[in-house]
Amino acid sequence: MKQWNIVITGFGRVGWHVAELIGKRRERYLQRYQADVRIVGVCGSKKGLYHQAGLPGEQLAALTAASGGLQASPEASEAHTGTAFLQGSGADVVIEAGPTDFVTGGPAYEYITTALRCSMHVISISKGALVFDYPGLKRLAEEHQVMLKISGATAAALPTIDLAEYNLAGCEVSRFVGIFTGTTNFILSKMYQDNVPFEEAVAEAKRRGIAEPDPRFDLEGWDTACKLVILANALFDAGLRLEQIEREGITGITVEQMLQWREQNLVPKLTGEICRTAHGICASVKPRLYPAEHSFAQVNGATKAVMVETDVMGELLVIGGKSDPRAAAAAACKDLEHILMMHKTP
Amino acid sequence: MKQWNIVITGFGRVGWHVAELIGKRRERYLQRYQADVRIVGVCGSKKGLYHQAGLPGEQLAALTAASGGLQASPEASEAHTGTAFLQGSGADVVIEAGPTDFVTGGPAYEYITTALRCSMHVISISKGALVFDYPGLKRLAEEHQVMLKISGATAAALPTIDLAEYNLAGCEVSRFVGIFTGTTNFILSKMYQDNVPFEEAVAEAKRRGIAEPDPRFDLEGWDTACKLVILANALFDAGLRLEQIEREGITGITVEQMLQWREQNLVPKLTGEICRTAHGICASVKPRLYPAEHSFAQVNGATKAVMVETDVMGELLVIGGKSDPRAAAAAACKDLEHILMMHKTP
């Protein structure tokens, strides 16, 4: 029976749900993987909590947004955050769930590189550091013989990385295309189905909590482009940078244009596509038009989807996977199980 | 660098393609898993070929149906088939691709139990032995600390086992339902779309090589029921036997019935469904009616699909995956990679 120490860096809603799910699944980990999984530390940007023998579940459960989270916790200390803390934490696995900064990688990048250099496995839910330098982080993980898992950053509950690396292991993937952002799909579906202008569809998405208060990151295609650059580098070794991805958002789409498309029986979807061509790997994000009977045309609302073309197994299309913070946390917990599976002692 | 010796028991079209794909992927296995994978033996019911250092690729490639296969091969010997041969073969992995006998398990059951008792990993493409006693075989694999992989027997290129165990690891699955047989889906689609009688649709499926010359195994729902009982036992520990599965085929469906359903905007699909209920696990196979806008209603031709409902990650729907012998072989090779992944030495 091996003890697995977990530290969660970045402890917002998603991080909180990671702790909740790991707590609930404690017995499962013991039985399936002979793994005694304990959350020894959680930290935000200014303060953290740490207990070498594992933080009590009730203490973690109390750290809700309603109660002011980590900042308001009387036990939280400034000594329990930052990379020096992480180095000394004795973590086996670090789950990074902090805010995304895809220009510099931000604190997430510092946490991930520190963890990998200390031979800790890393599960990244936040995209920033992976967008900034996935190839470098992957190399670092390989040098230190640990795993770098990224389901939470690449469409979460919708399997993308898994699909190509596990379900289609051995196949050559020639094309990988998806509706990777629920917000933009909701907005386009709403405009198409209810014949409303862009601004009204955006307002509705905000009201429902699907779109962020400032939704430009999604609407301008950045969110899809971020996922795409990570996927292109992870699956195709493409060595691409974010700025090399051809990117067009959905902000310019008008009611008139929608009407015209509907008359032509075409449905617009914001998709990200990676193709293997004679000239190397191409990746682009833009609104693409699909005939009404195409599978993608029927993926509506905030639902996501991915389609993979292979040499031997044909095409696979996957639709669905919840998009809420708990589902994102569940994707990270899935990654944790993959790590436990790979390290199971017979 | 570990040498991995493979023996393929049952060497028809699927087995031949397994050998072909393993040969093509030799470099990949070396690079990704530091695994030197060699096919040391292949055997049919009467004769086999064996070479401790690995059979030459050209010799395997020559064993085509056109050239009479294994039976006509001058090097093939009666000493190189049967369970005694398997025991002495030094195999690390046995890939079973022989004919299916779901009443007694047949020779496949003998091969699989022998292999597991010798602590060889097993990949089963044939369903018979798994239908006959998956729980017993799984126990045997656990006792001997080896893996029993069954993608090839459970819809092959369409991920089913993987989906629940890997992509949704940690989630509780409440419902697992699929169009698991391409033949019946082709026939129902043809009847629905072209308004032709059952017999004509069956004849067309035979002409295209989609249906077997004697297609009753598919048409009466046995094929779906076999996959379902394996899945119910593997994923839900259901302890079900084939005869406990409620089963209804598609043989009684008439043109008149189809017309009526079309008027009601309902589409019939032969689906297998496993549900977790208050009274335990229920599994049934029957033609079910879906509204035209339902995702299953839009899965046509010989295409397969599976839908999984979970507690935390919502629903996932997967559509596609080729159904030919090479794709079935690729599913077994995927299983082989999973074994190599799990045993990769850093």
XYZ file of C-alpha atoms in Angstrom:
692
model
C 0.000 0.000 0.000
C 1.613 3.224 -1.173
C 0.672 6.627 0.241
C 0.013 9.178 -2.485
C 0.350 12.793 -1.341
C -1.551 15.369 -3.363
C -1.068 19.136 -3.399
C -3.597 21.323 -5.192
C -2.195 24.654 -6.384
C -4.914 27.180 -7.156
C -7.924 26.553 -4.984
C -10.966 28.134 -6.600
C -14.179 26.318 -7.491
C -12.526 23.669 -9.626
C -9.773 23.006 -7.081
C -12.379 22.708 -4.345
C -14.298 20.101 -6.355
C -11.075 18.173 -6.979
C -10.648 17.888 -3.206
C -14.296 16.918 -2.783
C -14.131 14.159 -5.404
C -10.819 12.775 -4.152
C -12.308 12.617 -0.653
C -15.375 10.770 -1.904
C -13.295 8.275 -3.875
C -10.835 7.407 -1.134
C -12.149 3.857 -0.751
C -12.151 3.327 -4.500
C -8.461 4.263 -4.724
C -7.625 1.908 -1.869
C -9.460 -1.017 -3.412
C -8.628 -0.577 -7.075
C -5.074 0.674 -6.909
C -3.950 -0.109 -3.357
C -3.364 3.636 -3.150
C -3.793 5.610 0.043
C -4.523 9.021 -1.512
C -4.278 12.053 0.800
C -4.524 15.748 0.077
C -1.640 17.154 2.108
C -1.778 20.732 0.848
C -3.951 23.246 -0.971
C -2.835 26.760 -1.792
C -4.098 29.983 -3.278
C -2.015 32.949 -4.389
C -1.428 34.317 -0.864
C -2.115 31.545 1.628
C -2.322 27.803 1.918
C -3.079 24.887 4.186
C -0.752 21.977 4.810
C -0.753 18.851 6.914
C 1.834 16.158 6.267
C -0.515 13.340 7.289
C -3.352 14.688 5.117
C -5.793 17.569 5.563
C -9.050 16.547 7.246
C -11.967 16.317 4.810
C -14.157 18.603 6.915
C -11.529 21.315 6.878
C -11.365 21.158 3.074
C -15.147 21.017 2.742
C -15.463 24.202 4.795
C -13.345 26.191 2.332
C -16.272 27.198 0.147
C -16.596 30.472 -1.726
C -19.490 31.321 0.582
C -17.224 31.086 3.615
C -14.517 33.214 1.967
C -12.427 30.232 0.876
C -8.781 29.890 1.702
C -8.172 33.593 2.417
C -10.645 33.633 5.280
C -9.548 30.331 6.797
C -7.935 30.917 10.214
C -5.569 27.963 9.765
C -4.292 29.100 6.349
C -0.740 30.417 6.362
C 1.463 32.407 4.008
C 4.147 29.782 4.544
C 2.013 27.243 2.699
C 1.998 28.719 -0.759
C 4.541 29.374 -3.492
C 7.148 27.170 -5.123
C 9.394 26.835 -2.028
C 6.409 25.414 -0.148
C 5.670 23.038 -3.018
C 9.281 21.815 -3.070
C 9.128 20.887 0.597
C 5.605 19.500 0.545
C 6.494 15.871 -0.168
C 3.810 15.744 -2.879
C 3.695 12.808 -5.258
C 1.142 14.520 -7.502
C 0.501 18.242 -7.989
C -2.859 19.282 -9.400
C -2.633 22.780 -10.853
C -5.986 24.561 -10.957
C -4.974 28.229 -10.838
C -5.876 31.038 -13.236
C -4.688 30.865 -16.860
C -2.004 33.211 -18.182
C -1.137 32.134 -21.676
C 1.300 34.980 -22.328
C 3.875 34.203 -19.635
C 2.503 30.972 -18.156
C 2.064 32.808 -14.839
C 2.413 31.166 -11.402
C 1.030 27.932 -12.889
C 4.169 27.643 -15.005
C 6.357 28.105 -11.912
C 4.388 25.499 -9.986
C 4.472 22.969 -12.804
C 8.187 23.318 -13.544
C 9.008 23.157 -9.820
C 6.900 20.042 -9.388
C 8.372 18.271 -12.410
C 11.934 19.122 -11.310
C 11.098 17.555 -7.929
C 9.913 14.400 -9.786
C 6.278 14.969 -8.859
C 3.580 13.957 -11.350
C 1.571 16.930 -12.606
C -2.081 17.224 -13.579
C -2.811 20.601 -15.117
C -6.351 21.894 -15.327
C -5.283 25.428 -16.162
C -4.261 25.959 -19.770
C -1.841 28.907 -19.530
C 1.415 27.118 -18.811
C 0.631 24.406 -21.367
C -0.142 26.977 -24.055
C 3.045 28.835 -23.136
C 5.349 25.805 -23.399
C 3.866 22.323 -23.516
C 6.861 20.870 -25.412
C 9.288 22.133 -22.747
C 7.142 20.855 -19.884
C 6.715 17.477 -21.573
C 10.495 17.187 -21.966
C 10.963 18.081 -18.315
C 8.442 15.404 -17.284
C 10.255 12.802 -19.381
C 13.653 13.765 -17.939
C 12.290 13.275 -14.433
C 10.309 10.141 -15.368
C 6.980 11.507 -14.199
C 3.647 12.017 -15.932
C 2.200 15.307 -17.162
C -1.561 14.890 -17.566
C -3.729 17.514 -19.248
C -7.323 16.307 -19.676
C -8.656 19.183 -17.558
C -7.050 21.700 -19.912
C -8.197 20.090 -23.150
C -12.014 20.033 -23.043
C -12.187 18.276 -19.636
C -15.089 15.790 -19.519
C -15.001 15.437 -23.314
C -12.094 13.082 -23.985
C -9.600 14.496 -26.499
C -6.077 13.498 -25.488
C -7.353 10.126 -24.222
C -9.122 9.465 -27.467
C -6.050 9.703 -29.648
C -3.539 8.256 -27.191
C -5.560 5.478 -25.592
C -8.743 4.610 -27.501
C -6.970 4.852 -30.830
C -3.512 3.775 -29.655
C -1.440 2.656 -32.618
C -3.532 4.407 -35.264
C -2.250 7.286 -37.317
C -4.499 10.310 -36.819
C -4.849 12.366 -39.986
C -7.430 14.891 -38.787
C -8.615 16.041 -35.379
C -11.462 18.545 -35.328
C -13.807 19.672 -32.603
C -16.331 22.034 -31.111
C -14.116 22.706 -28.098
C -15.877 25.716 -26.516
C -19.368 25.380 -25.057
C -19.978 29.153 -24.857
C -19.511 29.847 -28.554
C -21.561 26.822 -29.495
C -24.382 27.991 -27.250
C -24.328 31.447 -28.837
C -24.241 30.184 -32.418
C -26.997 27.630 -31.692
C -29.152 30.345 -30.112
C -28.654 32.731 -33.059
C -29.384 29.987 -35.562
C -32.419 28.495 -33.854
C -34.094 31.613 -32.430
C -33.054 34.106 -35.057
C -31.687 36.570 -32.483
C -28.735 38.970 -32.919
C -25.264 38.160 -31.583
C -25.487 40.569 -28.603
C -28.758 39.048 -27.421
C -27.376 35.507 -27.610
C -24.283 36.607 -25.655
C -26.485 38.232 -22.992
C -28.500 35.015 -22.680
C -25.294 32.961 -22.313
C -24.175 35.323 -19.520
C -27.540 35.119 -17.767
C -27.268 31.324 -17.739
C -23.719 31.419 -16.385
C -22.397 29.796 -19.582
C -20.394 32.864 -20.698
C -17.910 34.751 -18.511
C -18.736 38.379 -17.568
C -16.037 39.310 -20.108
C -16.566 36.648 -22.766
C -14.055 37.918 -25.329
C -11.608 35.090 -24.627
C -14.214 32.632 -25.895
C -15.877 34.776 -28.568
C -12.661 35.733 -30.323
C -11.640 32.089 -30.555
C -8.800 32.276 -28.017
C -10.187 29.524 -25.817
C -10.448 27.124 -28.757
C -7.027 28.213 -30.039
C -5.456 27.561 -26.619
C -6.897 24.049 -26.460
C -5.851 23.480 -30.060
C -2.229 24.499 -29.609
C -1.913 22.178 -26.602
C -3.518 19.303 -28.521
C -1.409 19.921 -31.627
C 1.765 19.845 -29.558
C 0.726 16.908 -27.381
C -0.715 14.668 -30.085
C 1.181 15.680 -33.218
C 4.462 16.979 -31.777
C 3.702 20.020 -33.888
C 5.951 22.483 -32.075
C 3.352 25.219 -32.708
C 2.991 28.485 -30.806
C -0.359 30.152 -30.124
C 0.348 32.990 -32.538
C 0.902 30.497 -35.375
C -2.669 29.212 -35.139
C -4.956 30.769 -37.748
C -7.759 32.206 -35.624
C -11.128 33.779 -36.377
C -13.858 34.242 -33.752
C -17.631 34.582 -34.041
C -18.028 38.275 -33.139
C -18.730 39.440 -36.683
C -21.617 37.078 -37.440
C -24.857 38.904 -38.237
C -28.532 37.980 -38.295
C -28.535 38.413 -42.061
C -25.662 36.012 -42.502
C -27.403 33.428 -40.316
C -30.588 33.757 -42.363
C -28.652 33.197 -45.542
C -26.927 30.110 -44.147
C -30.237 28.713 -42.955
C -31.662 29.110 -46.445
C -28.697 27.158 -47.777
C -29.258 24.484 -45.113
C -25.823 25.202 -43.622
C -25.071 25.414 -39.891
C -22.118 27.462 -38.563
C -19.961 26.010 -35.777
C -16.796 27.452 -34.266
C -14.379 24.563 -34.657
C -10.708 23.986 -34.103
C -9.022 21.696 -36.590
C -5.642 20.010 -36.724
C -4.641 18.349 -39.992
C -1.650 16.359 -41.058
C -0.703 17.620 -44.535
C 2.208 17.114 -46.888
C 3.616 20.381 -45.532
C 3.348 19.441 -41.864
C 0.720 20.060 -39.203
C -1.894 22.765 -39.846
C -4.088 24.129 -37.071
C -6.861 26.677 -37.379
C -9.860 28.039 -35.483
C -12.782 29.543 -37.356
C -16.523 29.347 -37.875
C -17.051 26.536 -40.362
C -20.279 25.689 -42.193
C -21.725 22.180 -41.999
C -24.676 20.737 -43.946
C -27.687 20.315 -41.640
C -27.359 16.512 -41.729
C -23.675 16.594 -40.660
C -23.086 15.303 -37.117
C -21.506 18.574 -36.013
C -24.554 20.549 -37.204
C -26.621 18.629 -34.673
C -24.394 19.393 -31.682
C -26.280 22.263 -30.091
C -26.320 24.384 -26.950
C -23.225 24.328 -24.757
C -22.400 20.757 -25.846
C -18.926 20.010 -27.151
C -17.754 17.403 -29.653
C -14.652 16.015 -31.281
C -14.086 13.981 -34.414
C -10.935 12.010 -35.201
C -9.975 10.475 -38.534
C -7.578 7.545 -38.474
C -5.893 5.203 -40.906
C -7.100 1.808 -39.639
C -10.048 2.358 -37.297
C -11.945 4.857 -39.454
C -13.614 7.870 -37.843
C -14.692 8.345 -34.253
C -17.036 11.095 -33.174
C -17.511 11.897 -29.493
C -20.235 14.235 -28.279
C -20.962 15.466 -24.770
C -19.290 15.668 -21.407
C -20.549 18.207 -18.874
C -18.892 21.635 -18.786
C -19.314 22.712 -15.157
C -16.491 23.116 -12.573
C -17.239 19.739 -11.004
C -16.913 17.984 -14.369
C -13.593 19.780 -14.958
C -12.493 18.553 -11.542
C -13.649 15.044 -12.474
C -11.432 15.189 -15.573
C -8.439 15.939 -13.343
C -9.448 13.073 -11.054
C -9.603 10.820 -14.107
C -6.021 11.836 -14.846
C -5.148 10.973 -11.260
C -6.606 7.498 -11.742
C -4.553 7.057 -14.894
C -1.441 7.836 -12.853
C -2.524 5.369 -10.169
C -3.290 2.705 -12.825
C 0.176 3.081 -14.331
C 1.808 2.773 -10.915
C -0.319 0.008 -9.492
C 1.786 -2.594 -7.743
C 0.454 -6.096 -8.327
C 14.555 -3.361 -23.482
C 12.181 -6.224 -22.839
C 11.337 -8.826 -25.466
C 7.608 -9.415 -25.772
C 6.668 -12.738 -27.317
C 3.251 -12.925 -28.937
C 1.286 -16.022 -29.905
C -1.857 -15.676 -32.011
C -4.337 -18.523 -31.565
C -6.875 -18.687 -34.384
C -5.342 -17.414 -37.565
C -8.125 -16.360 -39.917
C -8.505 -12.937 -41.511
C -8.514 -11.028 -38.234
C -5.522 -12.924 -36.853
C -3.637 -12.327 -40.088
C -4.256 -8.575 -39.816
C -3.093 -8.615 -36.191
C 0.231 -10.023 -37.395
C 0.380 -7.486 -40.211
C -0.253 -4.499 -37.904
C 2.172 -5.691 -35.235
C 4.833 -6.067 -37.921
C 4.197 -2.545 -39.223
C 4.325 -1.053 -35.731
C 7.525 -2.718 -34.598
C 9.500 0.549 -34.532
C 6.702 2.326 -32.682
C 6.727 -0.284 -29.903
C 10.493 -0.018 -29.597
C 10.438 3.763 -29.353
C 7.356 4.318 -27.224
C 7.522 1.400 -24.849
C 11.078 0.101 -25.199
C 9.353 -3.134 -26.192
C 10.834 -5.582 -28.671
C 7.589 -7.203 -29.839
C 7.906 -10.470 -31.776
C 5.283 -12.882 -33.025
C 6.745 -16.251 -32.074
C 3.764 -18.409 -32.936
C 0.494 -18.505 -34.860
C -1.842 -21.462 -34.867
C -5.039 -22.661 -36.421
C -7.121 -25.625 -35.299
C -4.849 -28.263 -36.882
C -1.458 -26.724 -37.531
C 0.746 -23.878 -36.448
C 4.024 -22.120 -36.999
C 6.553 -21.387 -34.300
C 9.946 -19.789 -34.079
C 11.376 -18.891 -30.692
C 13.259 -15.874 -32.016
C 10.190 -14.560 -33.880
C 8.540 -15.622 -37.139
C 9.809 -13.707 -40.174
C 7.359 -11.053 -41.406
C 7.431 -12.391 -44.969
C 6.468 -15.862 -43.783
C 3.454 -14.424 -41.929
C 2.519 -12.161 -44.820
C 2.437 -15.176 -47.150
C -0.239 -16.920 -45.079
C -3.152 -15.285 -46.891
C -6.515 -16.889 -47.543
C -5.657 -16.819 -51.258
C -2.613 -19.003 -50.640
C -4.568 -21.435 -48.444
C -3.453 -19.901 -45.143
C -1.859 -21.919 -42.407
C -3.166 -25.296 -43.602
C -1.317 -25.044 -46.894
C 1.911 -23.703 -45.435
C 4.711 -26.289 -45.832
C 6.399 -25.152 -42.587
C 3.250 -25.447 -40.463
C 3.268 -28.364 -38.056
C 0.731 -30.183 -35.934
C 3.102 -29.830 -33.002
C 2.532 -26.095 -33.003
C -1.102 -25.919 -32.052
C -3.190 -26.792 -29.016
C -2.819 -25.916 -25.357
C 0.336 -27.980 -24.764
C 2.050 -26.006 -27.513
C 0.830 -22.748 -25.980
C 2.168 -23.733 -22.551
C 5.619 -24.307 -23.940
C 5.636 -21.337 -26.302
C 7.176 -18.811 -23.921
C 4.496 -16.274 -24.902
C 4.099 -13.093 -22.860
C 0.846 -12.214 -24.607
C -1.688 -14.499 -26.282
C -4.054 -12.982 -28.807
C -7.071 -15.225 -29.274
C -8.791 -14.735 -32.623
C -10.459 -18.095 -33.196
C -14.121 -18.873 -33.912
C -16.758 -18.039 -31.302
C -18.569 -20.764 -29.371
C -20.707 -19.127 -26.733
C -22.259 -22.348 -25.480
C -19.130 -24.146 -24.272
C -16.461 -21.487 -24.849
C -14.814 -23.889 -27.329
C -11.059 -24.102 -27.959
C -10.803 -20.347 -27.250
C -11.753 -21.031 -23.639
C -9.043 -23.701 -23.389
C -6.451 -21.378 -24.890
C -7.389 -18.459 -22.651
C -7.435 -20.443 -19.404
C -4.154 -22.133 -20.294
C -2.531 -18.793 -21.078
C -3.763 -17.125 -17.887
C -2.615 -20.082 -15.761
C 0.832 -19.702 -17.353
C 0.752 -15.988 -16.361
C 0.489 -14.820 -19.952
C -1.525 -11.689 -20.714
C -4.552 -12.387 -22.907
C -6.217 -10.302 -25.579
C -9.433 -11.901 -26.746
C -11.006 -10.896 -30.028
C -13.365 -13.860 -30.083
C -16.420 -13.469 -27.862
C -17.325 -17.086 -27.060
C -15.145 -17.755 -24.037
C -15.933 -14.333 -22.583
C -19.671 -14.874 -22.969
C -19.292 -18.321 -21.446
C -17.428 -17.172 -18.322
C -15.954 -13.676 -18.204
C -16.114 -13.494 -14.388
C -14.146 -16.737 -14.014
C -11.530 -15.680 -16.569
C -11.175 -12.256 -14.945
C -10.596 -13.912 -11.569
C -8.002 -16.187 -13.107
C -6.211 -13.193 -14.643
C -6.173 -11.427 -11.282
C -4.851 -14.492 -9.496
C -1.972 -14.687 -11.956
C -1.461 -10.912 -12.031
C -1.887 -10.579 -15.766
C -4.224 -8.551 -17.936
C -7.290 -9.825 -19.797
C -8.136 -7.326 -22.550
C -11.348 -7.562 -24.554
C -11.761 -4.543 -26.861
C -11.825 -6.765 -29.934
C -14.788 -8.706 -28.520
C -16.805 -5.667 -27.453
C -17.436 -3.619 -30.603
C -13.736 -3.445 -31.577
C -12.883 -0.048 -33.102
C -15.776 1.582 -31.238
C -14.498 2.056 -27.700
C -16.831 0.568 -25.084
C -14.770 -0.940 -22.244
C -12.174 1.832 -22.599
C -14.827 4.470 -22.404
C -16.143 3.458 -19.014
C -12.859 2.298 -17.506
C -10.452 4.898 -18.832
C -12.166 7.979 -20.285
C -14.674 8.069 -17.458
C -12.457 6.593 -14.738
C -13.878 7.431 -11.330
C -17.400 8.192 -12.545
C -20.385 6.061 -11.660
C -22.035 4.796 -14.828
C -25.810 4.592 -14.505
C -26.678 3.611 -18.069
C -24.751 2.121 -20.951
C -26.589 1.741 -24.225
C -25.438 1.159 -27.762
C -25.970 0.154 -31.335
C -23.423 -2.638 -31.116
C -24.089 -4.573 -34.341
C -23.385 -2.969 -37.718
C -25.367 -5.579 -39.686
C -28.688 -5.011 -37.955
C -28.226 -1.253 -38.120
C -27.552 -1.454 -41.834
C -30.701 -3.535 -42.382
C -32.951 -1.302 -40.281
C -31.548 1.850 -41.927
C -32.092 0.366 -45.363
C -35.701 -0.632 -44.542
C -36.430 2.794 -43.061
C -34.821 4.903 -45.741
C -35.628 2.908 -48.883
C -38.936 1.426 -47.808
C -37.878 -2.126 -48.702
C -38.958 -5.368 -46.975
C -36.754 -7.111 -44.426
C -35.637 -9.906 -46.789
C -34.508 -7.444 -49.426
C -32.489 -5.423 -46.902
C -30.856 -8.634 -45.641
C -29.987 -9.657 -49.208
C -28.397 -6.245 -49.802
C -26.361 -6.567 -46.579
C -25.121 -9.977 -47.744
C -24.236 -8.637 -51.196
C -22.124 -5.928 -49.588
C -20.355 -8.394 -47.303
C -21.850 -6.726 -44.211
C -24.012 -9.717 -43.230
C -22.736 -13.272 -42.844
C -24.065 -15.921 -45.260
C -26.133 -17.155 -42.279
C -27.010 -13.879 -40.593
C -29.297 -15.243 -37.857
C -26.721 -14.671 -35.117
C -26.957 -10.937 -35.799
C -30.631 -10.696 -36.801
C -31.953 -12.493 -33.732
C -29.996 -10.180 -31.447
C -27.458 -12.782 -30.310
C -24.441 -10.762 -31.389
C -25.608 -7.719 -29.429
C -26.585 -9.909 -26.460
C -23.118 -11.527 -26.428
C -21.383 -8.133 -26.375
C -23.831 -6.937 -23.746
C -23.295 -9.831 -21.340
C -19.512 -9.350 -21.558
C -19.865 -5.596 -20.965
C -22.329 -6.047 -18.097
C -19.971 -8.460 -16.379
C -16.809 -6.465 -17.092
C -18.115 -2.995 -16.267
C -20.856 -3.633 -13.728
C -19.720 -6.899 -12.156
C -23.235 -8.032 -12.962
C -22.626 -11.776 -12.820
C -25.120 -12.235 -15.677
C -25.388 -15.203 -18.000
C -26.380 -14.927 -21.650
C -29.764 -16.564 -21.053
C -30.632 -13.916 -18.456
C -30.452 -11.132 -21.034
C -33.877 -10.154 -22.355
C -33.451 -10.506 -26.106
C -35.568 -9.605 -29.112
C -34.206 -9.436 -32.662
C -35.359 -7.591 -35.779
C -36.653 -10.518 -37.842
C -40.332 -9.696 -37.306
C -40.261 -6.085 -38.489
C -42.534 -5.445 -41.470
C -42.785 -2.746 -44.123
C -46.131 -1.703 -42.641
C -44.626 -1.241 -39.190
C -41.791 0.828 -40.632
C -44.282 3.052 -42.462
C -46.218 3.613 -39.292
C -43.067 4.514 -37.333
C -41.965 6.904 -40.067
C -45.328 8.646 -39.880
C -44.792 9.045 -36.136
C -41.280 10.404 -36.773
C -39.781 7.462 -34.860
C -36.703 5.522 -35.951
C -36.124 1.897 -34.844
C -32.647 0.813 -33.762
C -31.559 -2.534 -32.349
C -29.858 -1.491 -29.137
C -28.356 -3.230 -26.155
C -28.862 -1.481 -22.841
C -27.395 -1.980 -19.383
C -28.984 -0.041 -16.510
C -28.190 0.259 -12.846
C -31.521 0.055 -11.014
C -32.620 -0.249 -7.406
C -32.990 -3.998 -8.056
C -29.540 -4.479 -9.559
C -28.192 -4.513 -13.092
C -30.683 -4.927 -15.950
C -29.590 -5.806 -19.463
C -31.735 -6.135 -22.555
C -31.507 -6.253 -26.327
C -34.414 -5.134 -28.487
C -35.484 -2.794 -31.263
C -36.118 0.551 -29.574
C -37.804 3.598 -31.096
C -36.032 6.954 -31.085
C -37.438 10.355 -32.128
C -35.895 11.448 -35.433
C -33.868 14.193 -33.732
C -32.314 11.765 -31.230
C -28.613 11.119 -31.795
C -29.146 7.370 -32.196
C -31.779 7.957 -34.875
C -29.085 9.573 -36.963
C -26.612 6.703 -36.738
C -27.205 4.948 -40.043
C -25.780 2.208 -42.231
C -23.340 -0.220 -40.612
C -22.156 2.450 -38.166
C -22.126 1.639 -34.459
C -22.559 3.911 -31.449
C -22.540 3.886 -27.673
C -23.922 6.287 -25.087
C -22.878 6.368 -21.449
C -24.613 8.250 -18.634
C -22.515 9.169 -15.600
C -22.914 10.948 -12.302
C -20.285 13.685 -12.594
C -19.241 13.990 -16.225
C -22.717 13.908 -17.789
C -23.338 11.930 -20.962
C -20.874 10.823 -23.591
C -21.938 9.601 -27.002
C -19.442 7.904 -29.297
C -20.244 7.130 -32.916
C -18.159 5.305 -35.507
C -15.187 3.030 -35.684
C -14.714 0.838 -38.766
C -16.174 -2.682 -38.711
C -13.860 -4.617 -41.031
C -11.415 -7.404 -40.006
C -8.443 -5.009 -40.072
C -10.195 -2.612 -37.667
C -10.998 -5.538 -35.355
C -7.321 -6.461 -35.489
C -6.425 -2.833 -34.738
C -8.608 -2.991 -31.619
C -6.596 -5.993 -30.410
C -3.372 -4.122 -31.189
C -4.702 -1.194 -29.146
C -5.149 -3.621 -26.262
C -1.570 -4.768 -26.806
C -0.385 -1.156 -26.504
C -2.331 -0.771 -23.270
C -0.466 -3.775 -21.901
C 2.848 -2.317 -23.060
C 1.937 1.092 -21.542
C 1.196 -0.489 -18.192
C 4.494 -2.384 -18.211
C 6.719 0.343 -19.574
C 9.947 0.542 -17.653
C 11.061 4.125 -17.193
